[in-house]
CSV table of C-alpha atoms in Angstrom, one decimal:
chain,number,residue,atom,x,y,z
T,1,UNK,CA,-10.6,-7.1,25.8
T,2,UNK,CA,-8.7,-7.3,28.7
T,3,UNK,CA,-5.0,-7.2,29.0
T,4,UNK,CA,-4.1,-10.7,29.6
T,5,UNK,CA,-6.5,-11.4,26.5
T,6,UNK,CA,-4.2,-9.0,24.8
T,7,UNK,CA,-1.3,-10.7,26.0
T,8,UNK,CA,-1.9,-14.0,24.5
T,9,UNK,CA,-3.4,-12.6,21.3
T,10,UNK,CA,0.4,-11.2,20.6
T,11,UNK,CA,2.1,-14.5,22.4
T,12,UNK,CA,1.1,-16.6,19.5
T,13,UNK,CA,2.0,-14.0,17.4
T,14,UNK,CA,5.6,-14.6,18.9
T,15,UNK,CA,4.8,-18.5,18.6
T,16,UNK,CA,4.5,-18.0,15.2
T,17,UNK,CA,7.4,-15.6,14.4
T,18,UNK,CA,9.5,-18.0,16.6
T,19,UNK,CA,9.3,-20.8,13.0
T,20,UNK,CA,11.1,-19.2,11.3
T,21,UNK,CA,13.9,-18.2,13.7
T,22,UNK,CA,17.4,-18.7,11.4
T,23,UNK,CA,15.3,-18.6,8.2
T,24,UNK,CA,14.6,-15.2,7.6
T,25,UNK,CA,17.7,-13.2,6.6
T,26,UNK,CA,18.6,-10.7,6.1
T,27,UNK,CA,15.1,-9.6,7.3
T,28,UNK,CA,14.0,-10.1,11.1
T,29,UNK,CA,11.7,-12.9,12.3
T,30,UNK,CA,7.9,-11.4,12.5
T,31,UNK,CA,4.2,-12.9,14.0
T,32,UNK,CA,1.3,-11.0,12.8
T,33,UNK,CA,-3.0,-12.0,14.3
T,34,UNK,CA,-5.2,-10.6,13.1
T,35,UNK,CA,-8.4,-10.5,15.5
T,36,UNK,CA,-11.9,-9.3,15.3
T,37,UNK,CA,-14.4,-9.9,17.9
T,38,UNK,CA,-12.5,-11.3,20.3
T,39,UNK,CA,-11.2,-14.4,17.6
T,40,UNK,CA,-9.1,-15.3,15.6
T,41,UNK,CA,-9.8,-14.8,12.1
T,42,UNK,CA,-6.0,-14.5,10.8
T,43,UNK,CA,-2.3,-15.3,11.2
T,44,UNK,CA,0.9,-15.4,9.3
T,45,UNK,CA,4.5,-15.4,9.3
T,46,UNK,CA,7.2,-13.5,7.8
T,47,UNK,CA,8.9,-17.1,6.7
T,48,UNK,CA,11.9,-16.5,4.8
T,49,UNK,CA,13.7,-12.7,2.3
T,50,UNK,CA,11.7,-12.7,-0.8
T,51,UNK,CA,8.1,-14.0,0.8
T,52,UNK,CA,5.9,-11.7,1.9
T,53,UNK,CA,6.3,-10.0,5.4
T,54,UNK,CA,3.9,-11.5,8.5
T,55,UNK,CA,0.9,-9.2,7.7
T,56,UNK,CA,0.4,-10.4,4.5
T,57,UNK,CA,0.4,-13.8,5.0
T,58,UNK,CA,-1.9,-12.7,8.4
T,59,UNK,CA,-4.2,-10.7,6.2
T,60,UNK,CA,-4.8,-13.4,3.4
T,61,UNK,CA,-6.0,-15.5,5.8
T,62,UNK,CA,-8.2,-12.7,7.5
T,63,UNK,CA,-9.8,-11.9,3.7
T,64,UNK,CA,-12.7,-9.6,4.4
T,65,UNK,CA,-12.9,-10.3,7.5
T,66,UNK,CA,-9.8,-7.9,8.2
T,67,UNK,CA,-12.2,-5.4,7.7
T,68,UNK,CA,-12.4,-3.4,11.8
T,69,UNK,CA,-10.5,-6.1,13.2
T,70,UNK,CA,-7.4,-5.5,15.9
T,71,UNK,CA,-4.1,-6.6,14.2
T,72,UNK,CA,-1.1,-8.1,16.0
T,73,UNK,CA,2.3,-7.3,15.3
T,74,UNK,CA,5.5,-8.6,17.1
T,75,UNK,CA,7.5,-5.6,15.3
T,76,UNK,CA,6.6,-2.4,13.5
T,77,UNK,CA,5.1,-2.9,9.8
T,78,UNK,CA,7.3,-1.6,7.3
T,79,UNK,CA,7.3,1.4,5.5
T,80,UNK,CA,9.3,1.6,2.9
T,81,UNK,CA,9.7,-0.9,-0.4
T,82,UNK,CA,12.3,-3.3,-0.2
T,83,UNK,CA,12.3,-6.8,-1.9
T,84,UNK,CA,7.9,-6.7,-0.7
T,85,UNK,CA,5.4,-3.9,-0.5
T,86,UNK,CA,4.6,-1.5,2.9
T,87,UNK,CA,2.9,-3.5,5.2
T,88,UNK,CA,2.0,-0.4,6.5
T,89,UNK,CA,-0.7,-0.1,3.1
T,90,UNK,CA,-1.1,-3.1,2.8
T,91,UNK,CA,-3.2,-3.0,6.4
T,92,UNK,CA,-4.6,0.3,6.4
T,93,UNK,CA,-5.0,-0.9,2.6
T,94,UNK,CA,-7.1,-4.2,3.8
T,95,UNK,CA,-9.5,-1.5,6.5
T,96,UNK,CA,-7.7,-2.8,10.0
T,97,UNK,CA,-8.7,-0.5,13.0
T,98,UNK,CA,-6.3,-0.8,15.5
T,99,UNK,CA,-2.9,-2.2,15.2
T,100,UNK,CA,-0.9,-3.4,18.9
T,101,UNK,CA,2.8,-3.6,18.0
T,102,UNK,CA,5.4,-5.5,20.1
T,103,UNK,CA,7.6,-3.4,19.7
T,104,UNK,CA,9.6,-0.5,17.0
T,105,UNK,CA,11.6,-1.8,14.3
T,106,UNK,CA,15.3,-0.6,15.2
T,107,UNK,CA,16.0,-0.4,11.1
T,108,UNK,CA,17.0,3.3,10.0
T,109,UNK,CA,14.7,2.6,7.0
T,110,UNK,CA,11.6,1.9,8.9
T,111,UNK,CA,11.9,3.1,13.4
T,112,UNK,CA,9.0,4.9,13.6
T,113,UNK,CA,7.5,5.3,10.4
T,114,UNK,CA,5.4,2.7,9.7
T,115,UNK,CA,3.3,3.5,12.3
T,116,UNK,CA,3.2,7.3,11.9
T,117,UNK,CA,1.6,6.0,8.5
T,118,UNK,CA,-1.0,4.0,10.4
T,119,UNK,CA,-1.8,7.3,12.4
T,120,UNK,CA,-1.7,9.7,9.9
T,121,UNK,CA,-4.7,7.1,7.8
T,122,UNK,CA,-6.5,6.9,11.8
T,123,UNK,CA,-5.4,4.1,12.7
T,124,UNK,CA,-4.5,3.1,16.2
T,125,UNK,CA,-1.6,1.9,17.2
T,126,UNK,CA,-0.5,1.0,20.3
T,127,UNK,CA,3.4,-0.5,21.0
T,128,UNK,CA,5.2,-1.6,23.5
T,129,UNK,CA,2.8,-5.3,24.9
T,130,UNK,CA,5.1,-8.1,25.4
T,131,UNK,CA,8.2,-5.3,23.9
T,132,UNK,CA,10.5,-7.8,25.6
T,133,UNK,CA,9.8,-10.4,24.2
T,134,UNK,CA,9.9,-8.9,21.2
T,135,UNK,CA,13.0,-7.2,21.3
T,136,UNK,CA,14.5,-10.6,22.4
T,137,UNK,CA,13.2,-12.0,19.1
T,138,UNK,CA,15.0,-9.5,17.1
T,139,UNK,CA,17.9,-9.1,18.9
T,140,UNK,CA,20.0,-11.2,16.0
T,141,UNK,CA,18.0,-8.5,13.4
T,142,UNK,CA,19.0,-5.9,15.4
T,143,UNK,CA,22.8,-6.6,16.2
T,144,UNK,CA,23.7,-7.1,12.6
T,145,UNK,CA,21.9,-3.9,10.6
T,146,UNK,CA,22.9,-2.2,13.6
T,147,UNK,CA,26.5,-3.2,13.5
T,148,UNK,CA,26.9,-4.9,11.1
T,149,UNK,CA,27.7,-7.7,13.0
T,150,UNK,CA,26.1,-11.3,13.9
T,151,UNK,CA,24.3,-11.5,17.4
T,152,UNK,CA,27.1,-14.5,18.7
T,153,UNK,CA,25.7,-17.0,21.5
T,154,UNK,CA,28.4,-19.0,23.2
T,155,UNK,CA,27.7,-22.3,24.3
T,156,UNK,CA,29.0,-24.3,26.7
T,157,UNK,CA,29.0,-27.7,29.2
T,158,UNK,CA,31.0,-27.5,31.6
T,159,UNK,CA,30.2,-30.3,35.4
T,160,UNK,CA,29.7,-28.5,38.8
T,161,UNK,CA,33.0,-27.6,39.3
T,162,UNK,CA,33.1,-26.1,36.2
T,163,UNK,CA,35.3,-28.3,34.0
T,164,UNK,CA,34.3,-29.3,30.4
T,165,UNK,CA,36.2,-32.5,30.2
T,166,UNK,CA,37.6,-34.9,32.5
T,167,UNK,CA,42.3,-35.2,32.3
T,168,UNK,CA,42.5,-36.8,29.9
T,169,UNK,CA,40.2,-34.6,27.5
T,170,UNK,CA,37.2,-37.1,27.2
T,171,UNK,CA,34.3,-34.5,27.5
T,172,UNK,CA,31.4,-37.7,25.8
T,173,UNK,CA,29.5,-36.8,27.8
T,174,UNK,CA,29.0,-34.3,30.0
T,175,UNK,CA,25.0,-33.1,29.8
T,176,UNK,CA,22.4,-34.6,30.0
T,177,UNK,CA,20.2,-36.3,26.7
T,178,UNK,CA,17.8,-33.4,27.3
T,179,UNK,CA,20.5,-30.7,27.1
T,180,UNK,CA,21.3,-32.0,23.9
T,181,UNK,CA,18.5,-31.8,22.7
T,182,UNK,CA,18.0,-28.5,23.2
T,183,UNK,CA,21.1,-28.2,21.6
T,184,UNK,CA,20.0,-29.4,18.0
T,185,UNK,CA,17.1,-27.4,18.6
T,186,UNK,CA,19.2,-23.9,18.8
T,187,UNK,CA,21.4,-25.2,15.4
T,188,UNK,CA,17.7,-25.7,14.1
T,189,UNK,CA,17.4,-21.1,14.8
T,190,UNK,CA,20.7,-19.7,13.7
T,191,UNK,CA,22.7,-19.6,10.8
T,192,UNK,CA,25.9,-20.8,11.3
T,193,UNK,CA,28.3,-23.2,14.2
T,194,UNK,CA,31.6,-22.0,15.2
T,195,UNK,CA,34.1,-24.1,16.5
T,196,UNK,CA,37.6,-23.3,16.1
T,197,UNK,CA,40.3,-25.8,14.3
T,198,UNK,CA,41.7,-27.9,17.8
T,199,UNK,CA,37.9,-29.1,18.6
T,200,UNK,CA,37.5,-30.4,15.0
T,201,UNK,CA,41.0,-33.0,15.4
T,202,UNK,CA,39.5,-33.9,19.0
T,203,UNK,CA,36.2,-34.7,18.7
T,204,UNK,CA,36.2,-34.9,14.4
T,205,UNK,CA,31.8,-33.5,14.8
T,206,UNK,CA,29.1,-33.4,12.3
T,207,UNK,CA,28.0,-30.2,13.7
T,208,UNK,CA,24.3,-30.7,12.1
T,209,UNK,CA,21.5,-30.5,12.9
T,210,UNK,CA,19.7,-33.4,14.1
T,211,UNK,CA,15.9,-33.1,15.8
T,212,UNK,CA,13.3,-35.5,16.2
T,213,UNK,CA,10.2,-33.5,14.6
T,214,UNK,CA,12.5,-34.0,11.1
T,215,UNK,CA,12.4,-30.6,9.5
T,216,UNK,CA,15.9,-29.3,10.6
T,217,UNK,CA,18.4,-27.2,8.2
T,218,UNK,CA,22.4,-27.3,9.5
T,219,UNK,CA,23.5,-24.4,9.7
T,220,UNK,CA,26.6,-22.4,7.6
T,221,UNK,CA,29.5,-24.3,9.8
T,222,UNK,CA,32.8,-22.4,10.1
T,223,UNK,CA,35.9,-23.8,11.9
T,224,UNK,CA,38.6,-21.1,12.7
T,225,UNK,CA,41.4,-22.6,11.6
T,226,UNK,CA,44.4,-20.3,11.3
T,227,UNK,CA,47.3,-22.7,10.4
T,228,UNK,CA,45.2,-24.9,7.6
T,229,UNK,CA,45.7,-28.0,10.0
T,230,UNK,CA,42.0,-28.9,9.5
T,231,UNK,CA,42.0,-32.8,8.0
T,232,UNK,CA,39.9,-32.9,4.1
T,233,UNK,CA,38.4,-35.9,5.8
T,234,UNK,CA,36.1,-34.7,8.1
T,235,UNK,CA,33.1,-35.6,9.0
T,236,UNK,CA,31.4,-32.7,8.0
T,237,UNK,CA,32.9,-32.0,4.9
T,238,UNK,CA,31.4,-36.1,3.6
T,239,UNK,CA,28.0,-36.4,5.1
T,240,UNK,CA,26.8,-35.0,2.5
T,241,UNK,CA,24.5,-31.6,4.0
T,242,UNK,CA,23.6,-29.1,2.6
T,243,UNK,CA,24.9,-26.3,4.0
T,244,UNK,CA,28.2,-25.7,3.8
T,245,UNK,CA,31.7,-25.4,5.5
T,246,UNK,CA,33.6,-21.8,6.2
T,247,UNK,CA,37.7,-22.3,7.0
T,248,UNK,CA,38.9,-19.0,8.0
T,249,UNK,CA,42.8,-19.3,8.6
T,250,UNK,CA,46.1,-16.7,7.7
T,251,UNK,CA,47.8,-19.7,5.4
T,252,UNK,CA,47.9,-18.9,2.1
T,253,UNK,CA,49.0,-22.8,1.7
T,254,UNK,CA,48.0,-23.5,-2.3
T,255,UNK,CA,47.7,-27.4,-2.0
T,256,UNK,CA,46.6,-27.8,1.8
T,257,UNK,CA,43.5,-24.3,0.7
T,258,UNK,CA,43.2,-26.5,-2.8
T,259,UNK,CA,43.1,-29.7,-1.2
T,260,UNK,CA,39.9,-28.7,1.7
T,261,UNK,CA,37.8,-27.5,-1.5
T,262,UNK,CA,38.1,-30.0,-3.9
T,263,UNK,CA,36.8,-31.6,0.1
T,264,UNK,CA,33.5,-28.8,-0.5
T,265,UNK,CA,34.9,-26.5,2.2
T,266,UNK,CA,35.4,-22.7,1.6
T,267,UNK,CA,38.9,-21.6,2.6
T,268,UNK,CA,38.9,-17.9,3.4
T,269,UNK,CA,42.1,-15.8,4.1
T,270,UNK,CA,41.5,-13.2,7.0
T,271,UNK,CA,44.5,-10.8,8.9
T,272,UNK,CA,46.2,-12.0,10.0
T,273,UNK,CA,46.6,-11.2,15.1
T,274,UNK,CA,49.7,-12.7,16.7
T,275,UNK,CA,50.2,-15.3,13.9
T,276,UNK,CA,45.4,-16.2,14.5
T,277,UNK,CA,42.9,-15.6,12.7
T,278,UNK,CA,41.6,-11.4,13.9
T,279,UNK,CA,38.3,-12.5,14.9
T,280,UNK,CA,36.8,-9.1,15.2
T,281,UNK,CA,37.7,-9.3,10.6
T,282,UNK,CA,35.9,-12.7,10.9
T,283,UNK,CA,32.6,-11.4,12.1
T,284,UNK,CA,32.2,-8.5,9.9
T,285,UNK,CA,32.6,-11.3,7.1
T,286,UNK,CA,29.9,-13.4,8.8
T,287,UNK,CA,27.6,-10.1,8.8
T,288,UNK,CA,28.1,-9.5,4.7
T,289,UNK,CA,27.5,-12.9,4.7
T,290,UNK,CA,23.6,-12.0,5.9
T,291,UNK,CA,24.8,-14.4,8.9
T,292,UNK,CA,22.1,-13.2,12.5
T,293,UNK,CA,22.9,-15.3,14.5
T,294,UNK,CA,26.3,-17.2,15.3
T,295,UNK,CA,25.7,-19.9,17.8
T,296,UNK,CA,29.9,-20.9,19.0
T,297,UNK,CA,30.3,-24.2,21.1
T,298,UNK,CA,34.0,-24.3,21.2
T,299,UNK,CA,37.1,-24.6,21.8
T,300,UNK,CA,37.8,-22.1,25.1
T,301,UNK,CA,41.1,-21.0,23.6
T,302,UNK,CA,38.6,-19.3,20.6
T,303,UNK,CA,36.5,-18.0,22.8
T,304,UNK,CA,38.2,-16.4,25.4
T,305,UNK,CA,39.3,-14.7,22.8
T,306,UNK,CA,35.9,-13.8,21.5
T,307,UNK,CA,34.7,-12.7,25.0
T,308,UNK,CA,38.0,-10.4,25.2
T,309,UNK,CA,37.2,-8.6,21.2
T,310,UNK,CA,33.6,-8.2,23.0
T,311,UNK,CA,31.9,-11.1,20.1
T,312,UNK,CA,30.0,-12.7,22.2
T,313,UNK,CA,26.4,-11.0,23.5
T,314,UNK,CA,24.7,-14.6,25.2
T,315,UNK,CA,25.6,-16.9,27.4
T,316,UNK,CA,23.9,-20.9,27.2
T,317,UNK,CA,25.6,-23.2,30.0
T,318,UNK,CA,24.1,-26.2,30.4
T,319,UNK,CA,25.7,-27.3,34.6
T,320,UNK,CA,24.7,-30.8,34.9
T,321,UNK,CA,25.2,-32.7,38.4
T,322,UNK,CA,28.5,-33.7,38.3
T,323,UNK,CA,31.9,-32.8,39.8
T,324,UNK,CA,35.3,-34.5,38.5
T,325,UNK,CA,37.9,-32.7,40.5
T,326,UNK,CA,41.5,-33.1,40.0
T,327,UNK,CA,43.4,-30.7,38.2
T,328,UNK,CA,41.9,-30.7,34.9
T,329,UNK,CA,42.2,-27.5,32.7
T,330,UNK,CA,39.8,-27.8,30.6
T,331,UNK,CA,37.5,-24.9,31.7
T,332,UNK,CA,34.7,-22.7,29.6
T,333,UNK,CA,37.4,-19.9,28.7
T,334,UNK,CA,41.0,-20.4,29.1
T,335,UNK,CA,43.9,-17.6,29.2
T,336,UNK,CA,44.2,-15.2,31.6
T,337,UNK,CA,42.0,-14.0,33.7
T,338,UNK,CA,40.9,-10.1,35.9
T,339,UNK,CA,42.9,-9.5,39.0
T,340,UNK,CA,40.5,-7.8,40.7
T,341,UNK,CA,36.6,-8.5,40.9
T,342,UNK,CA,36.0,-5.0,39.6
T,343,UNK,CA,37.3,-5.8,36.5
T,344,UNK,CA,35.0,-9.1,36.0
T,345,UNK,CA,32.4,-8.6,33.0
T,346,UNK,CA,28.6,-8.1,33.9
T,347,UNK,CA,26.1,-11.0,33.0
T,348,UNK,CA,22.5,-8.8,32.8
T,349,UNK,CA,19.1,-10.8,33.0
T,350,UNK,CA,20.2,-14.3,33.8
T,351,UNK,CA,17.6,-17.3,33.8
T,352,UNK,CA,17.4,-20.3,35.0
T,353,UNK,CA,15.7,-23.3,34.2
T,354,UNK,CA,16.1,-26.8,34.6
T,355,UNK,CA,16.9,-28.8,30.8
T,356,UNK,CA,16.8,-32.2,32.4
T,357,UNK,CA,18.7,-33.5,34.9
T,358,UNK,CA,20.4,-30.3,34.3
T,359,UNK,CA,20.2,-26.6,34.6
T,360,UNK,CA,20.2,-24.5,31.9
T,361,UNK,CA,21.8,-20.4,32.7
T,362,UNK,CA,21.5,-17.8,29.6
T,363,UNK,CA,22.5,-14.6,30.4
T,364,UNK,CA,23.3,-11.6,27.7
T,365,UNK,CA,26.9,-10.1,28.2
T,366,UNK,CA,26.3,-7.1,28.7
T,367,UNK,CA,27.6,-4.7,26.0
T,368,UNK,CA,26.7,-1.2,24.6
T,369,UNK,CA,24.9,-1.1,21.3
T,370,UNK,CA,24.0,2.5,19.8
T,371,UNK,CA,19.9,3.9,20.0
């Protein structure tokens, strides 16, 4: 079998895994494809925690054809008992011949033990097929399991001259229709979306998921509101969404808390830093709630604080072919910046793609994670 064909099967496994992005926490999204005599005989993905893993769904579909077959799985098969039995044991019992693994599981409970179990049973294992794509897929899982914090994507839309709004504050719309559609698809693949209270007061957003496919799922809405200024009649509280709204504050004003809770919000009081919510404490709280991937949508003050605290992992910047000019104060970050270019925060692995008339620039904020 050619290398291109091996990659084709693994890309199919990745495609399957992405169907469950944002829905598997505390587990990672995983896809599996079973191939015999060059033909796919079974495939599956892990849909949500508590349900069978990708390998099990693929084995069920393949049935007796799994014996002597090759398996392509985006993540090393698990070797421990959780809510479901070990997938490595299921593959051994099915009599598969060879297993191609996208990447080793960063979970200390697995970390190579699944591969070792397969090899001990006489099954050939090749690891690292489309490893970059496989690692990218589980980046939120890896971040949470190694640090306890959610993987955070900061999304912003700006003009060519770096503005997110006009001098008057008008921001509808900076980006085009295709970019806004892409944002809703992104919301569908995260567990939580966060804004600061200023965004709520200025725009009164719904922060829900609206996609043409019709199978969107609203993420948890998180509002950083240090002084509890959010109105109980805000759209996100009145829209009837199944997703909840979490308000992070330092205020203990019982009357305001009661009013927001009566409107359906959950209010969590956190420690303060300079009269603002301590963001590292909030990120830890979200991690404890099994939020693996967090979408940070604004505004500039919140984004700057999160960046300064080392909490942003990825940037997604939609750049529109527009120039506002003038003296607009609306950039994607606020406050003081670097005085020396050598002190600039580095962005790695930058990718540029067209999104309608806009450009989408994606890159990773350079951080050091545990091995």
